[in-house]
PDB file of C-alpha atoms in Angstrom:
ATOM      1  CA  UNK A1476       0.000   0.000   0.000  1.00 41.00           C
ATOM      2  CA  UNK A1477       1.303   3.396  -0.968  1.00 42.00           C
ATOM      3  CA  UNK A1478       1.354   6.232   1.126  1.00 40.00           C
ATOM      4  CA  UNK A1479      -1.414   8.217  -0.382  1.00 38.00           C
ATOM      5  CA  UNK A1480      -3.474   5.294  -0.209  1.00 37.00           C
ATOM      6  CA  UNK A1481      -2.896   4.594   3.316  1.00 36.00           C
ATOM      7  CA  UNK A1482      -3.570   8.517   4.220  1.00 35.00           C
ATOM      8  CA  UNK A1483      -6.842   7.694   1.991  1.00 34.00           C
ATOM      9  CA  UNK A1484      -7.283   5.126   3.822  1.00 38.00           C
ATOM     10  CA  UNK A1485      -6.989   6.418   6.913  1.00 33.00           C
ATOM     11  CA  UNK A1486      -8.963   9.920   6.427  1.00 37.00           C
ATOM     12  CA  UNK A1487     -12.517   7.524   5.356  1.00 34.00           C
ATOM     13  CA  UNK A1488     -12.022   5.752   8.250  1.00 34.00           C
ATOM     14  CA  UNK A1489     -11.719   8.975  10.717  1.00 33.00           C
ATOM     15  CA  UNK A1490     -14.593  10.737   8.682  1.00 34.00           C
ATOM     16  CA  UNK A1491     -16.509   7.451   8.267  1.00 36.00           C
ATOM     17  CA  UNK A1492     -16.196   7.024  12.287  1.00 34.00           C
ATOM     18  CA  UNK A1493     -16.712  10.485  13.070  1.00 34.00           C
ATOM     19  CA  UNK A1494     -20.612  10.979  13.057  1.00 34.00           C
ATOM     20  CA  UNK A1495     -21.175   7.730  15.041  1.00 37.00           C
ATOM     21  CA  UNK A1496     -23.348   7.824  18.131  1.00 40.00           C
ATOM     22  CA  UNK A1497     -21.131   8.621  21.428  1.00 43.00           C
ATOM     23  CA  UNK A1498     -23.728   6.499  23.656  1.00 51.00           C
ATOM     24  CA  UNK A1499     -22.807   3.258  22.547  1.00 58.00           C
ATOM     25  CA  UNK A1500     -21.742   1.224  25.103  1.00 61.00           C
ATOM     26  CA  UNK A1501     -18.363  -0.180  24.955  1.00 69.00           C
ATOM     27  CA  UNK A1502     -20.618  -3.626  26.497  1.00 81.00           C
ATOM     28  CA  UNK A1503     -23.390  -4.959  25.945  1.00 90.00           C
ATOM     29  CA  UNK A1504     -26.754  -5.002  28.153  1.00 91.00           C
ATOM     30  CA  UNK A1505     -26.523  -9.117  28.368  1.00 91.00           C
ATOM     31  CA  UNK A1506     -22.291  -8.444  29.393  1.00 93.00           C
ATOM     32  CA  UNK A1507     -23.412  -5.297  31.578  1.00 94.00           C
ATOM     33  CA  UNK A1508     -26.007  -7.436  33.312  1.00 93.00           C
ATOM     34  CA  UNK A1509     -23.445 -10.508  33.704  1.00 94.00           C
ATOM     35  CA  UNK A1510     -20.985  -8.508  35.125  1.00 93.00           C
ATOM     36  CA  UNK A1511     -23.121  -6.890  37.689  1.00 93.00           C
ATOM     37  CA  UNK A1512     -23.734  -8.715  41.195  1.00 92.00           C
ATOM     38  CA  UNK A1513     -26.933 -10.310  41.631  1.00 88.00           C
ATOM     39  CA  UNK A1514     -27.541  -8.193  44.803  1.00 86.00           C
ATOM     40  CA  UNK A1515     -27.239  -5.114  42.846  1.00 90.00           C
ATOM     41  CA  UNK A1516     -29.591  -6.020  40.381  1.00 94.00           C
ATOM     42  CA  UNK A1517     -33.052  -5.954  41.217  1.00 94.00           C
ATOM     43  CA  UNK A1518     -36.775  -7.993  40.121  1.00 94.00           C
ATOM     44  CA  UNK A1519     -39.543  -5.507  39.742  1.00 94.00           C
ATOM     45  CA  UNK A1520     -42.765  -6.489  41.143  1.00 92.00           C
ATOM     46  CA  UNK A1521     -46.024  -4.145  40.071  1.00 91.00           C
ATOM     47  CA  UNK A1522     -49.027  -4.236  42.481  1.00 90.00           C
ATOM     48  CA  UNK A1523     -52.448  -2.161  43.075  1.00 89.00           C
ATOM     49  CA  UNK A1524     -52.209   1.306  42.042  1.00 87.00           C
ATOM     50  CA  UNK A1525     -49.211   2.093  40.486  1.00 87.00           C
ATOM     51  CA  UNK A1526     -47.204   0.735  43.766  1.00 90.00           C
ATOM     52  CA  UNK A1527     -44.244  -1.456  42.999  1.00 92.00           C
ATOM     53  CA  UNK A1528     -40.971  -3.250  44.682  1.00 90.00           C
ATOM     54  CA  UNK A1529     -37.513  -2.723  43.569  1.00 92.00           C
ATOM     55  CA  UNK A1530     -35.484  -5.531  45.248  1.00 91.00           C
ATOM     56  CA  UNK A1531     -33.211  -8.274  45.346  1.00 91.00           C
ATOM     57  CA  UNK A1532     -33.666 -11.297  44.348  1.00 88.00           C
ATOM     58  CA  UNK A1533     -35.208 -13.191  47.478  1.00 80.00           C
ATOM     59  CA  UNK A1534     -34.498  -9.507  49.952  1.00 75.00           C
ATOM     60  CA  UNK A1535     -37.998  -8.510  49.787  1.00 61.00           C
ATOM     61  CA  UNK A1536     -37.698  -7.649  53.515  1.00 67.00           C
ATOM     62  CA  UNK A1537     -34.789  -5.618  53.725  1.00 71.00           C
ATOM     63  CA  UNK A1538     -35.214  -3.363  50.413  1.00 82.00           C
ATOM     64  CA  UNK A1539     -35.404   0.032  50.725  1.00 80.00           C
ATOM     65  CA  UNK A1540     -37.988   0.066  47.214  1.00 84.00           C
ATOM     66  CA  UNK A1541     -40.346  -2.858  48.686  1.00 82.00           C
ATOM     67  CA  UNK A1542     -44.003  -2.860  48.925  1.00 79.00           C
ATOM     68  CA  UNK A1543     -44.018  -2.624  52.561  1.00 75.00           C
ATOM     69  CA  UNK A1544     -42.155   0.650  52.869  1.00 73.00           C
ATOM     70  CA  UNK A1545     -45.459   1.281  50.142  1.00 72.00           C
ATOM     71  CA  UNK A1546     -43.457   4.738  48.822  1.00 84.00           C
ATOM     72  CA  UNK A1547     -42.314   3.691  45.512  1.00 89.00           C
ATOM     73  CA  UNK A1548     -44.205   4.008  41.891  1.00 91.00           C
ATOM     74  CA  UNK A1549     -44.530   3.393  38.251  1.00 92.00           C
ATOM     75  CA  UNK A1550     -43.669   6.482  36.677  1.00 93.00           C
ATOM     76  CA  UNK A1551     -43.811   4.700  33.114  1.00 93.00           C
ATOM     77  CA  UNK A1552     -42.356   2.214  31.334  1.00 95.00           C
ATOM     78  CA  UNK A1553     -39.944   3.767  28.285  1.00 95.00           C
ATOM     79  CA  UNK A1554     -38.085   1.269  26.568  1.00 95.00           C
ATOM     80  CA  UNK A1555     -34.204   2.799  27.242  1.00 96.00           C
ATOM     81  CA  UNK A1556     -32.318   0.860  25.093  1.00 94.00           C
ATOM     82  CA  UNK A1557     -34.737   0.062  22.233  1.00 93.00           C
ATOM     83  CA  UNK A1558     -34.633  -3.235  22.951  1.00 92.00           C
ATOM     84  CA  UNK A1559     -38.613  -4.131  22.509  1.00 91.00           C
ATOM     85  CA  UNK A1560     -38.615  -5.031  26.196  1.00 92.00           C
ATOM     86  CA  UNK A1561     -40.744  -2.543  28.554  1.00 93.00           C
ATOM     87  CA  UNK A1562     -38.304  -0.990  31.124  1.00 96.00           C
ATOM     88  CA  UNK A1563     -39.159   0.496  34.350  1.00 96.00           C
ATOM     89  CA  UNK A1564     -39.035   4.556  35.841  1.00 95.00           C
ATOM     90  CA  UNK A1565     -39.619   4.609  39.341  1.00 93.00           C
ATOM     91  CA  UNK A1566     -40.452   7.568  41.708  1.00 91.00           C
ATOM     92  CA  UNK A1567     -39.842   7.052  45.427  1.00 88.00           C
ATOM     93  CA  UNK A1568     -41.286   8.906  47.873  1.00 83.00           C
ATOM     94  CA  UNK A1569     -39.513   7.877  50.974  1.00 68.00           C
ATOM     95  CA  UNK A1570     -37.339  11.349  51.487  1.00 57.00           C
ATOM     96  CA  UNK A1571     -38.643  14.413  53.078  1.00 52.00           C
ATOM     97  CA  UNK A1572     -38.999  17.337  51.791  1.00 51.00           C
ATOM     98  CA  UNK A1573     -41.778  18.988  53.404  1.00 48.00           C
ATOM     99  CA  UNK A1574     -44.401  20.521  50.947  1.00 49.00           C
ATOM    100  CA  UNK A1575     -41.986  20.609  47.723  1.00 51.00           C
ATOM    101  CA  UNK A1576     -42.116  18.472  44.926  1.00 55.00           C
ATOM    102  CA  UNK A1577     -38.868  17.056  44.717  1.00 64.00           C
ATOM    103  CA  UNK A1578     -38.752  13.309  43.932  1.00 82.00           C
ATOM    104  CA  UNK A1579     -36.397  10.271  44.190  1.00 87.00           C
ATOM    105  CA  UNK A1580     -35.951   8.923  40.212  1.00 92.00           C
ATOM    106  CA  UNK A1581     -34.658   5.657  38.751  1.00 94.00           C
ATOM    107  CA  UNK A1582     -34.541   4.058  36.066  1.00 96.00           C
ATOM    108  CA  UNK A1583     -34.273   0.289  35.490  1.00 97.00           C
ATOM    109  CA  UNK A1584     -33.142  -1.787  32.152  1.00 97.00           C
ATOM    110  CA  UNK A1585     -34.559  -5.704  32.200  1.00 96.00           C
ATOM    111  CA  UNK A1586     -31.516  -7.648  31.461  1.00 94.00           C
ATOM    112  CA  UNK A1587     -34.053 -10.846  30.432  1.00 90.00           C
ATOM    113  CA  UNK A1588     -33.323 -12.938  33.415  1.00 92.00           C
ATOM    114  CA  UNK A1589     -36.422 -11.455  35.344  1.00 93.00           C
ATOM    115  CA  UNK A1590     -33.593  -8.957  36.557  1.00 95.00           C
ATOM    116  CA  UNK A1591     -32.908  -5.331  35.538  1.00 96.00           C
ATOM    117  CA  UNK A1592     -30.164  -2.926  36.660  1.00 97.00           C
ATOM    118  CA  UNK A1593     -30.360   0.803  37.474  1.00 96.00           C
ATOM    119  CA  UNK A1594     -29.669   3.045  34.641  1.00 97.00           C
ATOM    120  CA  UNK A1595     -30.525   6.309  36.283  1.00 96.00           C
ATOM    121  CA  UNK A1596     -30.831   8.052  39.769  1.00 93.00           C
ATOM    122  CA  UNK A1597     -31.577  11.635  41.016  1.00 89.00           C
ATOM    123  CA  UNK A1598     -33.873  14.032  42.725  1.00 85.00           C
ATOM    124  CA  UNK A1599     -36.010  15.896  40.030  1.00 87.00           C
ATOM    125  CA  UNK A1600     -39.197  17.380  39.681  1.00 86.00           C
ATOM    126  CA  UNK A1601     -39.792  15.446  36.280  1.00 90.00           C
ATOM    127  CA  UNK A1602     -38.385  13.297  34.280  1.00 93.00           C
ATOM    128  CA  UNK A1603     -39.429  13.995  30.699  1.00 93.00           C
ATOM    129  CA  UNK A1604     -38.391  10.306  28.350  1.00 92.00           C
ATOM    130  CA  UNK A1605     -39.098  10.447  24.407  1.00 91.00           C
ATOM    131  CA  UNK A1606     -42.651   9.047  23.591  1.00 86.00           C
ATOM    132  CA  UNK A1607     -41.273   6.388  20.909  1.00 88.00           C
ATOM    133  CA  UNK A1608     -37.878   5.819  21.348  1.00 90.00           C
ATOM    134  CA  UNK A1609     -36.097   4.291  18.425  1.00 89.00           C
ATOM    135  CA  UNK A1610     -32.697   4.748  18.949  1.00 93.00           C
ATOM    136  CA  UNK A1611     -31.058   3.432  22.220  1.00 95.00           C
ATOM    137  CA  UNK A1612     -30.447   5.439  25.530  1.00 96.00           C
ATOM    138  CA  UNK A1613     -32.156   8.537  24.016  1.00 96.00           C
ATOM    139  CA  UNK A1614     -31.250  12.105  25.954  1.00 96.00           C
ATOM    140  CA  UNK A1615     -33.672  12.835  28.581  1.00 96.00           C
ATOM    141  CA  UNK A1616     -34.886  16.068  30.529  1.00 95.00           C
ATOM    142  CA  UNK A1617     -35.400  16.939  33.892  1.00 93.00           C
ATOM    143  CA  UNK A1618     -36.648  19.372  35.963  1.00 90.00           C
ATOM    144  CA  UNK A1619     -35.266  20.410  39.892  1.00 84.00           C
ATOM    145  CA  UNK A1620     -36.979  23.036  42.352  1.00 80.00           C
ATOM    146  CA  UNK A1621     -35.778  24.249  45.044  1.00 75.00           C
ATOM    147  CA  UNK A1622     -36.443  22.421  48.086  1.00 66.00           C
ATOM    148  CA  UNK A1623     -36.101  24.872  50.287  1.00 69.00           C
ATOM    149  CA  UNK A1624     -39.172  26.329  52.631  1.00 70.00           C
ATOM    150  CA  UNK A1625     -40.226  29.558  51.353  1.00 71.00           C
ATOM    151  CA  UNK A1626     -38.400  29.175  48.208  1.00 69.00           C
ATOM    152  CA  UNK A1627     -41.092  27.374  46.133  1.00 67.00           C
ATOM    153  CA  UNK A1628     -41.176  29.767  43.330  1.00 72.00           C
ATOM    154  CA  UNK A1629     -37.749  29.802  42.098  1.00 73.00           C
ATOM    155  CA  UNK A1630     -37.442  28.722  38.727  1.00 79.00           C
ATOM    156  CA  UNK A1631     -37.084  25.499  37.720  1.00 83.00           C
ATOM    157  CA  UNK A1632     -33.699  24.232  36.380  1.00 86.00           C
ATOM    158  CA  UNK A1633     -33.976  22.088  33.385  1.00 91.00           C
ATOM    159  CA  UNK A1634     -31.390  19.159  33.353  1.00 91.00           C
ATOM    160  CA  UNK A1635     -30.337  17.104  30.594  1.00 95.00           C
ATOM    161  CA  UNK A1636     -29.758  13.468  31.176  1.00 96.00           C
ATOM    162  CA  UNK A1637     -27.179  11.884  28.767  1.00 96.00           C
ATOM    163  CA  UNK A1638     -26.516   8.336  28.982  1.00 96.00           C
ATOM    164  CA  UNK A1639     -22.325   7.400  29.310  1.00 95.00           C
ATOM    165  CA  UNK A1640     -21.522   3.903  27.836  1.00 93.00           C
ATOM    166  CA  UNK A1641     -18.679   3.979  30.423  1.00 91.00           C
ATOM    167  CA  UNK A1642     -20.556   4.189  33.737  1.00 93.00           C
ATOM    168  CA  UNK A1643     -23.886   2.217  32.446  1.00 95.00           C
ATOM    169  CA  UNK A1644     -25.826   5.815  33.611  1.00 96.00           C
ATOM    170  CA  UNK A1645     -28.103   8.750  32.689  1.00 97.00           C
ATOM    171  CA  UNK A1646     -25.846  11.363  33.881  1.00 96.00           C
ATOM    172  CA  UNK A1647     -26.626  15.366  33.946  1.00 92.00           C
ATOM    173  CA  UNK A1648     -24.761  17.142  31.682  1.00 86.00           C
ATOM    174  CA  UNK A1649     -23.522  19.456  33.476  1.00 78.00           C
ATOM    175  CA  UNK A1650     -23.867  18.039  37.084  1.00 78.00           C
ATOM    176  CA  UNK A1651     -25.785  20.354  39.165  1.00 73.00           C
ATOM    177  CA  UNK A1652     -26.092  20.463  42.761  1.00 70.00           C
ATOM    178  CA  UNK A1653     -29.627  20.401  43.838  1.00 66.00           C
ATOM    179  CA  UNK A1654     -29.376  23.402  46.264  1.00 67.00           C
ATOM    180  CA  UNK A1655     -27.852  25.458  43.298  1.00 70.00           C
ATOM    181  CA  UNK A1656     -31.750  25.837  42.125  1.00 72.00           C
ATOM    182  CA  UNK A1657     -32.364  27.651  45.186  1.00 74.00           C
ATOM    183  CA  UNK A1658     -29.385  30.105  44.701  1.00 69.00           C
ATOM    184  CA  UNK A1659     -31.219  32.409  42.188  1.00 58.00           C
ATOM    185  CA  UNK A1660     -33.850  33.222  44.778  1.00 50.00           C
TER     186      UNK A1660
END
């Protein structure tokens, strides 16, 4: 091979890569899945009225997300990774934050087993997911208030949720601090 052909050969590859999705996971779910421990991954259970358990395999008693604690629900089942399989949002309820809307989010990939793993985690308003999603680990939008007392009208920040192949994770882009809502008050 000559060296203008290799320099051709070289430039289609960079300009051939170069538009390529950056949220493609380095693994795969199945190889993210095996290589997470069982007692981080969790079965979802869906009961009466939205309620729902996030545990364990077989810690049911134990789990902070379990029907008993009865403060975690479906907030909608967006299919993250486009796989065809229904995956699982959850809002949790079990922090205080007196009369302000601020809510415990995750979000949970099946991994096929009857198992999923946690894709996503914060304390948001909202969570706003794509109504068809297509393409895997679609950007997602969230909203923070202020948790403060007094402080309930401070505008909203508006978060965007990028999922990073390295970490397995909806991350915000940038990361906020949730008091830093309440600073423009």
């Amino acid at each position: 091979m000559t060296r203008a052909t290799a320099r051709l050969a070289l430039s289609l590859l960079f300009f051939g890569t170069a538009g390529c999705s950056a949220t493609t996971p380095s693994q795969t779910l199945q190889q993210r899945c095996a290589a997470t421990p069982i007692d981080e991954r969790v079965e979802i259970k869906i009961f009466e009225q939205g309620r729902l358990s996030a545990c364990p395999p077989d810690a049911e008693e134990d789990c902070l997300y379990s029907l008993t604690a009865g403060k975690t629900y479906s907030a909608g089942t967006p299919d993250f990774n486009a796989d065809g399989l229904p995956d699982q949002m959850i809002k949790h309820f079990g922090t205080n934050y007196g009369d302000v809307d601020v809510v415990h989010h995750l979000g949970f990939v099946q991994c096929g087993d009857g198992t999923a793993i946690k894709v996503l985690e914060g304390q948001f308003k909202e969570i706003s997911v794509p109504g068809t999603i297509t393409q895997p680990w679609p950007d997602l939008t969230a909203t923070r208030l202020c948790a403060a007392l007094g402080k309930e009208d401070a505008s909203p920040q508006v978060i965007k949720l990028i999922f990073d192949p390295t970490t397995y994770r909806y991350l915000e882009t940038p990361k906020l601090d949730p008091q830093s809502v309440c600073s423009d008050v």
